Amino acid sequence: MNYLNLLILAAVLAFTGCAHYPPNPPLARHDPDSGYRFKNLASPDNSDSLLVVVTFSGGGTRAAALAYGVLEQLAQTEIVWEGKKKRLLDEVDIISSVSGGSFTAAYYALYGERIFSDFEARFLKRDVQGELTRKILAPANLVRGASPKFGRIDLVAEYLDAEIFHHGTYGDLVESGRRPYVMVNASDMSLGTRFEFTQEQFDLLCSDLASFPLARAVAASSAVPIVFSPLTLRNYAGRCGYQAAAPAEAPGGPSSRRIYKAAEVGSYLDAEARPYIHLLDGGITDNLGLRGMLDRVASRDGPMGLARALSLGRLRKAVLIVVNAETAPDLSLDRREEVPTVAQVFRAIKDIPINRYSFETTELLKANFEEWARQARAQGADLPPGDSAEAGFDFHLVEVTLDAIQDPAERDDFRAIPTSLSLPPDTVDQLRALGPRLMRESASYRGLLHGLSRD
């Protein structure tokens, strides 16, 4: 081997050893009143008596396009609330997203109304998957990817940062100060629990979310196991003066849910045991983005407690819109005798538990909200006249799901759309139109609009 080849080999090895993911910054001092928190966001047209939460599921561009269509419908829907005419979109307080849905949610959080003019060209109708593949397979990036401290997901984050989110950070969201509050969800690989990109979550790590790129949050939320590597965060717990609040005691003692949640929080506070946190696709733990709201409501003994925590003391109506782009299980395997391939087995063990868990989560949240609404109305009946803060509220659940498509052939066609980051333009158009159509066909949505027109 000549000297030139030796020099090239040495340079490659040195470059490989130097490649490192960009670490999340530490938090100098914990401040419960600063950072990306719901209470630090507002909107002049948003009422504190109407809580509207929207969740976007995973499912690649399929999910992103369906979610985009729902945003368009909300922007076109006029309501009258407390005597004022406004768009239903202006009343959206929170968006909780997973994987493919996180592209739409994060883009809207960063750019607001601009999403309706350029998101289609910048993401939905772009061959993102092809561009990512070429980036990952570029010789220089193959070398970088060989580093034990730099993975494929870091290349994905670089691409998203440069091409989709243009270096936007959570600090930009705080500076804009506008709702909705977007919770991008990933999964803690070690705990098998949900991890959200909010300052409350980063407080546990004594890390500052403000300078964290939105692109890295979306990449973590979309880090499909095996296809992509986990995204790594550093844990600085114990260095910023953060003290975890003691959980409120429930009647009869703490519930098993609170005990489990306390153990999860405690694991983040032990930086010696967990100096690094590895994150994967949010769909592993919650493919609908619902668990964040369920956990928040349960931890505060019902939606009214959550409403007070969110400074929505006059809550009269709570609306949950679930946008679900999940596909049905592949039953074609059961028509063949051949042994399923590794890819087919991987899809089955990934998708089936997720779909079942999503169904159970939806049913649990629906049952809990309806019961809490009933209890709040019963308690409100005993309050003095004019005490609207605790007079109870109405709950509306609107599900936008492929299962709601009436025509079996059309339903199968939409379910067959692959989970990828590249779809034909006409398929994007069909998904974009499907969201508004399913909302208009939903009896729950029509009931919501009727109720808003009377209040």
CSV table of C-alpha atoms in Angstrom, one decimal:
chain,number,residue,atom,x,y,z
A,1,MET,CA,0.0,0.0,0.0
A,2,ASN,CA,1.5,3.4,-1.0
A,3,TYR,CA,1.7,6.4,1.2
A,4,LEU,CA,-1.2,8.2,-0.5
A,5,ASN,CA,-3.5,5.2,0.2
A,6,LEU,CA,-2.3,5.1,3.8
A,7,LEU,CA,-3.0,8.8,4.2
A,8,ILE,CA,-6.5,8.4,2.7
A,9,LEU,CA,-7.2,5.4,5.1
A,10,ALA,CA,-5.9,7.4,8.1
A,11,ALA,CA,-8.1,10.4,7.2
A,12,VAL,CA,-11.2,8.1,6.8
A,13,LEU,CA,-10.6,6.4,10.1
A,14,ALA,CA,-10.0,9.8,11.8
A,15,PHE,CA,-13.2,11.2,10.2
A,16,THR,CA,-15.1,8.1,11.4
A,17,GLY,CA,-14.0,8.5,14.9
A,18,CYS,CA,-14.9,12.2,15.0
A,19,ALA,CA,-18.5,11.9,13.8
A,20,HIS,CA,-20.8,12.7,16.7
A,21,TYR,CA,-24.5,13.5,17.1
A,22,PRO,CA,-25.2,17.2,18.1
A,23,PRO,CA,-25.8,17.0,21.9
A,24,ASN,CA,-28.8,18.6,23.5
A,25,PRO,CA,-27.6,21.6,25.6
A,26,PRO,CA,-27.8,21.6,29.4
A,27,LEU,CA,-30.1,23.9,31.3
A,28,ALA,CA,-28.2,26.4,33.5
A,29,ARG,CA,-31.0,26.9,36.0
A,30,HIS,CA,-34.5,25.4,36.1
A,31,ASP,CA,-37.2,28.0,35.7
A,32,PRO,CA,-40.8,26.7,35.7
A,33,ASP,CA,-42.0,29.9,34.0
A,34,SER,CA,-39.8,29.8,31.0
A,35,GLY,CA,-39.4,27.6,27.9
A,36,TYR,CA,-41.7,25.8,25.6
A,37,ARG,CA,-44.8,25.3,27.9
A,38,PHE,CA,-48.5,25.7,27.2
A,39,LYS,CA,-48.8,28.6,29.6
A,40,ASN,CA,-46.2,30.6,27.6
A,41,LEU,CA,-48.3,30.4,24.4
A,42,ALA,CA,-51.4,32.4,23.6
A,43,SER,CA,-53.6,33.5,20.8
A,44,PRO,CA,-55.8,36.6,20.7
A,45,ASP,CA,-58.7,34.7,19.1
A,46,ASN,CA,-58.4,31.6,21.4
A,47,SER,CA,-61.0,31.3,24.2
A,48,ASP,CA,-60.2,29.7,27.5
A,49,SER,CA,-63.7,28.2,27.7
A,50,LEU,CA,-63.3,25.9,24.7
A,51,LEU,CA,-60.5,23.3,24.8
A,52,VAL,CA,-59.7,21.8,21.4
A,53,VAL,CA,-57.1,19.0,21.2
A,54,VAL,CA,-56.1,17.4,17.9
A,55,THR,CA,-54.0,14.3,17.6
A,56,PHE,CA,-52.1,13.2,14.4
A,57,SER,CA,-51.2,9.5,14.1
A,58,GLY,CA,-48.1,7.9,12.5
A,59,GLY,CA,-48.0,6.5,9.0
A,60,GLY,CA,-45.5,8.4,6.9
A,61,THR,CA,-46.6,10.8,4.2
A,62,ARG,CA,-50.0,9.1,4.3
A,63,ALA,CA,-50.5,10.3,7.9
A,64,ALA,CA,-49.0,13.7,7.1
A,65,ALA,CA,-51.4,14.3,4.2
A,66,LEU,CA,-54.5,13.2,6.0
A,67,ALA,CA,-53.6,15.5,8.9
A,68,TYR,CA,-53.0,18.4,6.5
A,69,GLY,CA,-56.5,17.9,5.1
A,70,VAL,CA,-57.9,18.1,8.6
A,71,LEU,CA,-56.1,21.3,9.2
A,72,GLU,CA,-57.6,22.7,6.0
A,73,GLN,CA,-61.1,21.7,7.1
A,74,LEU,CA,-60.6,23.4,10.5
A,75,ALA,CA,-59.4,26.5,8.8
A,76,GLN,CA,-62.5,26.6,6.5
A,77,THR,CA,-65.0,25.9,9.4
A,78,GLU,CA,-66.6,29.0,10.8
A,79,ILE,CA,-68.1,28.8,14.3
A,80,VAL,CA,-69.7,31.3,16.7
A,81,TRP,CA,-68.3,31.1,20.2
A,82,GLU,CA,-69.2,33.5,23.0
A,83,GLY,CA,-70.8,35.8,20.5
A,84,LYS,CA,-67.7,35.9,18.2
A,85,LYS,CA,-67.4,34.5,14.7
A,86,LYS,CA,-64.1,32.7,14.2
A,87,ARG,CA,-62.5,29.7,12.6
A,88,LEU,CA,-62.5,26.4,14.4
A,89,LEU,CA,-58.7,26.2,13.7
A,90,ASP,CA,-58.2,29.4,15.8
A,91,GLU,CA,-59.6,27.5,18.8
A,92,VAL,CA,-57.1,24.6,18.6
A,93,ASP,CA,-55.1,24.6,21.8
A,94,ILE,CA,-53.0,21.5,21.6
A,95,ILE,CA,-51.8,19.1,18.8
A,96,SER,CA,-50.2,15.8,19.9
A,97,SER,CA,-48.4,14.0,17.1
A,98,VAL,CA,-46.5,10.9,16.3
A,99,SER,CA,-44.1,9.9,13.5
A,100,GLY,CA,-45.6,11.0,10.1
A,101,GLY,CA,-48.2,13.2,11.8
A,102,SER,CA,-45.3,15.1,13.5
A,103,PHE,CA,-44.2,16.6,10.1
A,104,THR,CA,-47.5,18.3,9.7
A,105,ALA,CA,-47.8,19.3,13.4
A,106,ALA,CA,-44.3,20.7,13.7
A,107,TYR,CA,-44.5,22.6,10.4
A,108,TYR,CA,-47.7,24.2,11.5
A,109,ALA,CA,-46.3,25.1,14.9
A,110,LEU,CA,-43.3,26.8,13.2
A,111,TYR,CA,-44.8,28.5,10.2
A,112,GLY,CA,-48.5,28.9,11.1
A,113,GLU,CA,-50.8,29.9,8.1
A,114,ARG,CA,-47.8,29.5,5.7
A,115,ILE,CA,-48.5,25.7,5.8
A,116,PHE,CA,-51.4,26.2,3.5
A,117,SER,CA,-49.2,27.7,0.8
A,118,ASP,CA,-46.0,25.7,0.7
A,119,PHE,CA,-46.2,22.5,2.8
A,120,GLU,CA,-47.5,20.5,-0.2
A,121,ALA,CA,-44.5,21.4,-2.3
A,122,ARG,CA,-41.9,21.4,0.4
A,123,PHE,CA,-42.9,18.0,1.9
A,124,LEU,CA,-46.1,16.2,0.9
A,125,LYS,CA,-45.4,16.0,-2.9
A,126,ARG,CA,-41.6,15.7,-2.5
A,127,ASP,CA,-39.6,12.5,-2.9
A,128,VAL,CA,-38.3,12.8,0.7
A,129,GLN,CA,-37.6,9.1,0.9
A,130,GLY,CA,-35.5,9.1,-2.2
A,131,GLU,CA,-33.6,12.2,-1.1
A,132,LEU,CA,-32.9,10.7,2.3
A,133,THR,CA,-31.7,7.4,0.7
A,134,ARG,CA,-29.2,9.3,-1.5
A,135,LYS,CA,-28.0,11.3,1.5
A,136,ILE,CA,-27.5,8.2,3.7
A,137,LEU,CA,-25.7,6.3,0.9
A,138,ALA,CA,-23.4,9.1,0.0
A,139,PRO,CA,-19.8,7.9,0.5
A,140,ALA,CA,-18.9,10.6,3.1
A,141,ASN,CA,-22.1,9.8,5.1
A,142,LEU,CA,-21.4,6.1,4.9
A,143,VAL,CA,-18.2,6.9,6.7
A,144,ARG,CA,-19.8,9.1,9.2
A,145,GLY,CA,-22.5,6.5,9.8
A,146,ALA,CA,-19.8,4.0,10.8
A,147,SER,CA,-19.1,6.1,13.9
A,148,PRO,CA,-20.6,4.5,17.1
A,149,LYS,CA,-21.8,8.0,18.1
A,150,PHE,CA,-23.5,9.0,14.9
A,151,GLY,CA,-26.4,7.1,13.4
A,152,ARG,CA,-28.6,7.1,10.4
A,153,ILE,CA,-31.2,9.1,12.3
A,154,ASP,CA,-28.7,11.9,12.7
A,155,LEU,CA,-28.5,12.1,8.9
A,156,VAL,CA,-32.3,12.2,8.7
A,157,ALA,CA,-32.3,15.1,11.2
A,158,GLU,CA,-29.7,17.0,9.2
A,159,TYR,CA,-31.8,16.6,6.1
A,160,LEU,CA,-35.0,17.7,7.7
A,161,ASP,CA,-33.3,20.6,9.4
A,162,ALA,CA,-31.9,21.9,6.1
A,163,GLU,CA,-34.7,21.1,3.7
A,164,ILE,CA,-38.0,21.1,5.6
A,165,PHE,CA,-37.7,23.1,8.9
A,166,HIS,CA,-34.9,25.5,7.8
A,167,HIS,CA,-33.1,25.3,11.2
A,168,GLY,CA,-36.2,26.2,13.2
A,169,THR,CA,-35.9,25.5,17.0
A,170,TYR,CA,-38.2,25.3,20.0
A,171,GLY,CA,-37.0,28.8,20.9
A,172,ASP,CA,-38.6,30.0,17.7
A,173,LEU,CA,-41.9,28.6,18.9
A,174,VAL,CA,-41.6,30.3,22.3
A,175,GLU,CA,-40.7,33.6,20.5
A,176,SER,CA,-43.8,33.4,18.3
A,177,GLY,CA,-45.9,32.8,21.5
A,178,ARG,CA,-48.9,31.4,19.6
A,179,ARG,CA,-50.9,28.3,20.0
A,180,PRO,CA,-51.4,25.5,19.3
A,181,TYR,CA,-49.0,23.9,21.8
A,182,VAL,CA,-47.5,21.0,19.8
A,183,MET,CA,-46.4,17.8,21.6
A,184,VAL,CA,-44.1,15.8,19.3
A,185,ASN,CA,-43.9,12.2,20.7
A,186,ALA,CA,-41.2,9.7,20.5
A,187,SER,CA,-40.6,6.5,22.5
A,188,ASP,CA,-38.0,5.8,25.3
A,189,MET,CA,-36.2,2.7,24.0
A,190,SER,CA,-35.2,1.4,27.4
A,191,LEU,CA,-38.5,2.1,29.3
A,192,GLY,CA,-40.9,1.4,26.5
A,193,THR,CA,-42.7,4.6,27.4
A,194,ARG,CA,-43.8,7.8,25.7
A,195,PHE,CA,-41.2,10.7,25.5
A,196,GLU,CA,-42.5,14.1,24.5
A,197,PHE,CA,-40.6,17.1,23.3
A,198,THR,CA,-41.7,19.8,25.8
A,199,GLN,CA,-39.7,21.7,28.4
A,200,GLU,CA,-41.5,19.8,31.1
A,201,GLN,CA,-40.0,16.6,29.8
A,202,PHE,CA,-36.6,18.2,29.3
A,203,ASP,CA,-36.7,19.7,32.9
A,204,LEU,CA,-36.2,16.1,34.1
A,205,LEU,CA,-33.0,15.9,32.1
A,206,CYS,CA,-31.9,19.5,33.1
A,207,SER,CA,-31.7,20.2,29.4
A,208,ASP,CA,-32.7,23.4,27.5
A,209,LEU,CA,-35.2,22.6,24.8
A,210,ALA,CA,-35.1,26.2,23.4
A,211,SER,CA,-32.1,25.7,21.1
A,212,PHE,CA,-33.1,22.1,20.2
A,213,PRO,CA,-34.0,21.8,16.5
A,214,LEU,CA,-37.5,20.8,15.6
A,215,ALA,CA,-36.0,18.6,12.9
A,216,ARG,CA,-34.4,16.4,15.6
A,217,ALA,CA,-37.7,16.0,17.5
A,218,VAL,CA,-39.5,15.0,14.3
A,219,ALA,CA,-36.7,12.6,13.4
A,220,ALA,CA,-36.9,10.9,16.8
A,221,SER,CA,-40.7,10.7,16.5
A,222,SER,CA,-40.2,8.9,13.1
A,223,ALA,CA,-37.2,6.7,14.0
A,224,VAL,CA,-38.6,3.3,12.8
A,225,PRO,CA,-36.6,0.5,14.6
A,226,ILE,CA,-34.0,-1.2,12.4
A,227,VAL,CA,-34.7,1.1,9.5
A,228,PHE,CA,-33.2,4.0,11.5
A,229,SER,CA,-31.0,4.2,14.5
A,230,PRO,CA,-32.3,5.7,17.8
A,231,LEU,CA,-31.8,9.4,18.5
A,232,THR,CA,-29.6,10.0,21.6
A,233,LEU,CA,-30.0,12.7,24.2
A,234,ARG,CA,-27.7,13.5,27.1
A,235,ASN,CA,-29.1,13.5,30.6
A,236,TYR,CA,-27.8,16.3,32.9
A,237,ALA,CA,-30.3,15.6,35.7
A,238,GLY,CA,-29.3,17.1,39.1
A,239,ARG,CA,-27.3,20.0,37.7
A,240,CYS,CA,-30.0,22.7,37.3
A,241,GLY,CA,-31.8,22.8,40.6
A,242,TYR,CA,-34.9,21.0,39.4
A,243,GLN,CA,-37.0,19.4,42.0
A,244,ALA,CA,-39.7,17.0,40.9
A,245,ALA,CA,-43.1,18.0,42.4
A,246,ALA,CA,-44.7,15.4,44.7
A,247,PRO,CA,-47.7,13.8,43.0
A,248,ALA,CA,-51.0,14.8,44.4
A,249,GLU,CA,-52.6,12.3,46.7
A,250,ALA,CA,-55.7,10.7,45.3
A,251,PRO,CA,-58.5,9.5,47.6
A,252,GLY,CA,-57.6,6.1,49.0
A,253,GLY,CA,-53.9,6.5,48.2
A,254,PRO,CA,-51.9,6.7,45.0
A,255,SER,CA,-53.2,4.8,42.0
A,256,SER,CA,-51.0,2.2,40.3
A,257,ARG,CA,-50.8,4.6,37.3
A,258,ARG,CA,-49.3,7.3,39.4
A,259,ILE,CA,-46.9,4.9,41.0
A,260,TYR,CA,-45.8,3.7,37.6
A,261,LYS,CA,-45.4,7.3,36.4
A,262,ALA,CA,-43.4,8.3,39.4
A,263,ALA,CA,-41.0,5.4,38.7
A,264,GLU,CA,-40.6,6.6,35.1
A,265,VAL,CA,-39.9,10.2,36.3
A,266,GLY,CA,-37.4,8.9,38.9
A,267,SER,CA,-35.4,7.1,36.2
A,268,TYR,CA,-34.8,10.3,34.4
A,269,LEU,CA,-33.7,12.0,37.5
A,270,ASP,CA,-30.9,9.5,38.0
A,271,ALA,CA,-28.3,10.7,35.6
A,272,GLU,CA,-25.7,8.3,37.0
A,273,ALA,CA,-27.8,5.3,36.0
A,274,ARG,CA,-29.1,6.8,32.8
A,275,PRO,CA,-26.6,9.4,31.4
A,276,TYR,CA,-28.0,8.9,27.9
A,277,ILE,CA,-31.6,8.5,26.7
A,278,HIS,CA,-32.2,6.7,23.4
A,279,LEU,CA,-35.4,7.5,21.5
A,280,LEU,CA,-37.3,5.6,18.8
A,281,ASP,CA,-40.5,6.0,16.7
A,282,GLY,CA,-43.3,7.4,18.9
A,283,GLY,CA,-45.7,4.9,17.3
A,284,ILE,CA,-44.2,2.1,19.4
A,285,THR,CA,-45.8,3.4,22.6
A,286,ASP,CA,-48.7,5.5,21.2
A,287,ASN,CA,-49.4,5.7,17.5
A,288,LEU,CA,-52.3,8.0,17.9
A,289,GLY,CA,-50.7,10.7,20.1
A,290,LEU,CA,-53.4,10.2,22.7
A,291,ARG,CA,-51.4,9.1,25.7
A,292,GLY,CA,-50.1,12.6,26.4
A,293,MET,CA,-53.6,13.9,27.0
A,294,LEU,CA,-54.7,10.8,28.9
A,295,ASP,CA,-51.7,11.0,31.2
A,296,ARG,CA,-52.2,14.7,31.8
A,297,VAL,CA,-55.9,14.3,32.6
A,298,ALA,CA,-55.3,11.3,34.8
A,299,SER,CA,-52.5,12.9,36.8
A,300,ARG,CA,-54.8,15.8,37.7
A,301,ASP,CA,-58.0,13.9,38.6
A,302,GLY,CA,-59.9,14.8,35.5
A,303,PRO,CA,-60.2,17.4,32.8
A,304,MET,CA,-61.3,20.2,35.1
A,305,GLY,CA,-58.0,19.8,37.0
A,306,LEU,CA,-56.2,19.8,33.7
A,307,ALA,CA,-58.1,22.9,32.6
A,308,ARG,CA,-57.0,24.7,35.8
A,309,ALA,CA,-53.4,23.7,35.2
A,310,LEU,CA,-53.7,25.1,31.6
A,311,SER,CA,-55.4,28.3,32.9
A,312,LEU,CA,-58.7,27.3,31.3
A,313,GLY,CA,-60.7,27.9,34.4
A,314,ARG,CA,-63.9,28.7,32.5
A,315,LEU,CA,-63.9,25.4,30.5
A,316,ARG,CA,-67.4,24.8,29.0
A,317,LYS,CA,-66.6,22.4,26.1
A,318,ALA,CA,-63.8,20.0,25.5
A,319,VAL,CA,-63.2,18.7,22.0
A,320,LEU,CA,-60.9,15.9,21.0
A,321,ILE,CA,-60.2,15.3,17.2
A,322,VAL,CA,-58.3,12.0,16.6
A,323,VAL,CA,-56.8,11.8,13.1
A,324,ASN,CA,-55.9,8.1,12.5
A,325,ALA,CA,-54.1,7.0,9.4
A,326,GLU,CA,-53.4,3.5,10.6
A,327,THR,CA,-53.8,0.6,8.2
A,328,ALA,CA,-55.5,-2.7,8.7
A,329,PRO,CA,-53.5,-5.9,9.4
A,330,ASP,CA,-52.3,-7.8,6.3
A,331,LEU,CA,-54.5,-10.9,6.1
A,332,SER,CA,-53.1,-12.0,2.7
A,333,LEU,CA,-50.5,-14.0,4.6
A,334,ASP,CA,-53.2,-16.3,5.8
A,335,ARG,CA,-54.1,-17.3,2.2
A,336,ARG,CA,-50.6,-18.8,1.6
A,337,GLU,CA,-48.8,-21.8,3.0
A,338,GLU,CA,-45.4,-20.4,2.5
A,339,VAL,CA,-43.4,-19.4,5.6
A,340,PRO,CA,-43.7,-15.6,6.1
A,341,THR,CA,-40.6,-13.6,5.2
A,342,VAL,CA,-38.5,-11.7,7.8
A,343,ALA,CA,-40.0,-8.4,6.5
A,344,GLN,CA,-43.6,-9.7,6.9
A,345,VAL,CA,-42.9,-10.9,10.4
A,346,PHE,CA,-41.3,-7.6,11.3
A,347,ARG,CA,-44.4,-5.7,10.1
A,348,ALA,CA,-46.7,-8.0,12.0
A,349,ILE,CA,-45.0,-7.7,15.3
A,350,LYS,CA,-44.6,-3.9,14.8
A,351,ASP,CA,-48.1,-3.1,13.6
A,352,ILE,CA,-50.5,-5.5,15.4
A,353,PRO,CA,-49.6,-4.5,19.0
A,354,ILE,CA,-49.7,-0.8,18.0
A,355,ASN,CA,-53.1,-1.1,16.4
A,356,ARG,CA,-54.6,-2.9,19.4
A,357,TYR,CA,-53.0,-0.6,21.8
A,358,SER,CA,-54.3,2.4,19.9
A,359,PHE,CA,-57.9,1.1,20.0
A,360,GLU,CA,-57.7,0.5,23.7
A,361,THR,CA,-56.3,4.0,24.3
A,362,THR,CA,-59.1,5.6,22.3
A,363,GLU,CA,-61.8,3.6,24.2
A,364,LEU,CA,-60.2,4.4,27.6
A,365,LEU,CA,-59.9,8.1,26.9
A,366,LYS,CA,-63.4,8.3,25.6
A,367,ALA,CA,-64.8,6.5,28.6
A,368,ASN,CA,-62.8,8.6,31.0
A,369,PHE,CA,-63.8,11.9,29.4
A,370,GLU,CA,-67.5,11.0,29.3
A,371,GLU,CA,-67.4,10.0,33.0
A,372,TRP,CA,-65.5,13.1,34.0
A,373,ALA,CA,-67.9,15.3,32.1
A,374,ARG,CA,-70.8,13.6,33.9
A,375,GLN,CA,-69.2,14.1,37.3
A,376,ALA,CA,-68.4,17.8,36.5
A,377,ARG,CA,-72.0,18.5,35.5
A,378,ALA,CA,-73.2,16.7,38.7
A,379,GLN,CA,-70.9,18.8,40.8
A,380,GLY,CA,-71.8,22.0,39.0
A,381,ALA,CA,-75.5,21.4,39.9
A,382,ASP,CA,-74.6,21.9,43.5
A,383,LEU,CA,-72.6,25.1,43.0
A,384,PRO,CA,-73.9,28.7,43.6
A,385,PRO,CA,-75.4,30.4,40.5
A,386,GLY,CA,-72.8,32.1,38.4
A,387,ASP,CA,-69.9,29.9,39.4
A,388,SER,CA,-68.9,29.0,35.9
A,389,ALA,CA,-65.4,27.8,36.7
A,390,GLU,CA,-66.7,24.4,37.9
A,391,ALA,CA,-70.1,24.2,36.3
A,392,GLY,CA,-69.2,21.3,34.1
A,393,PHE,CA,-68.5,20.9,30.4
A,394,ASP,CA,-69.6,19.0,27.4
A,395,PHE,CA,-67.2,16.5,25.7
A,396,HIS,CA,-67.0,15.8,21.9
A,397,LEU,CA,-64.9,13.1,20.4
A,398,VAL,CA,-64.4,13.3,16.6
A,399,GLU,CA,-62.5,10.4,15.0
A,400,VAL,CA,-61.1,10.8,11.5
A,401,THR,CA,-60.1,7.3,10.5
A,402,LEU,CA,-59.7,5.1,7.4
A,403,ASP,CA,-62.1,2.6,9.0
A,404,ALA,CA,-64.9,5.2,8.6
A,405,ILE,CA,-64.8,5.0,4.8
A,406,GLN,CA,-68.1,3.4,3.9
A,407,ASP,CA,-67.2,1.8,0.5
A,408,PRO,CA,-65.2,-1.4,1.1
A,409,ALA,CA,-63.2,-1.1,-2.1
A,410,GLU,CA,-62.3,2.5,-1.4
A,411,ARG,CA,-61.4,1.7,2.2
A,412,ASP,CA,-59.1,-1.1,1.0
A,413,ASP,CA,-57.4,1.2,-1.5
A,414,PHE,CA,-56.6,3.8,1.2
A,415,ARG,CA,-55.4,1.1,3.6
A,416,ALA,CA,-53.1,-0.2,0.9
A,417,ILE,CA,-51.2,3.1,0.6
A,418,PRO,CA,-47.7,2.3,1.9
A,419,THR,CA,-46.1,3.9,5.0
A,420,SER,CA,-43.3,5.8,3.2
A,421,LEU,CA,-42.0,9.3,2.8
A,422,SER,CA,-42.8,9.4,-0.9
A,423,LEU,CA,-46.2,9.1,-2.5
A,424,PRO,CA,-47.5,9.9,-6.0
A,425,PRO,CA,-49.0,13.5,-6.2
A,426,ASP,CA,-52.5,12.2,-7.0
A,427,THR,CA,-52.4,9.9,-3.9
A,428,VAL,CA,-51.5,12.9,-1.7
A,429,ASP,CA,-54.4,14.8,-3.2
A,430,GLN,CA,-56.8,12.0,-2.4
A,431,LEU,CA,-55.6,11.8,1.2
A,432,ARG,CA,-55.8,15.6,1.5
A,433,ALA,CA,-59.4,15.5,0.3
A,434,LEU,CA,-60.3,12.5,2.4
A,435,GLY,CA,-59.8,14.2,5.8
A,436,PRO,CA,-62.3,17.0,5.2
A,437,ARG,CA,-64.8,14.5,3.7
A,438,LEU,CA,-64.6,12.1,6.7
A,439,MET,CA,-65.1,15.1,9.0
A,440,ARG,CA,-68.2,16.3,7.2
A,441,GLU,CA,-69.6,12.7,7.1
A,442,SER,CA,-69.0,12.3,10.9
A,443,ALA,CA,-72.1,12.5,13.0
A,444,SER,CA,-69.9,13.6,16.0
A,445,TYR,CA,-68.4,16.4,14.0
A,446,ARG,CA,-71.8,17.6,12.8
A,447,GLY,CA,-73.0,17.4,16.4
A,448,LEU,CA,-70.1,19.5,17.5
A,449,LEU,CA,-70.8,22.2,14.9
A,450,HIS,CA,-74.4,22.2,15.9
A,451,GLY,CA,-73.5,22.7,19.6
A,452,LEU,CA,-71.1,25.5,18.8
A,453,SER,CA,-73.7,27.3,16.8
A,454,ARG,CA,-76.0,27.3,19.8
A,455,ASP,CA,-73.5,28.3,22.5
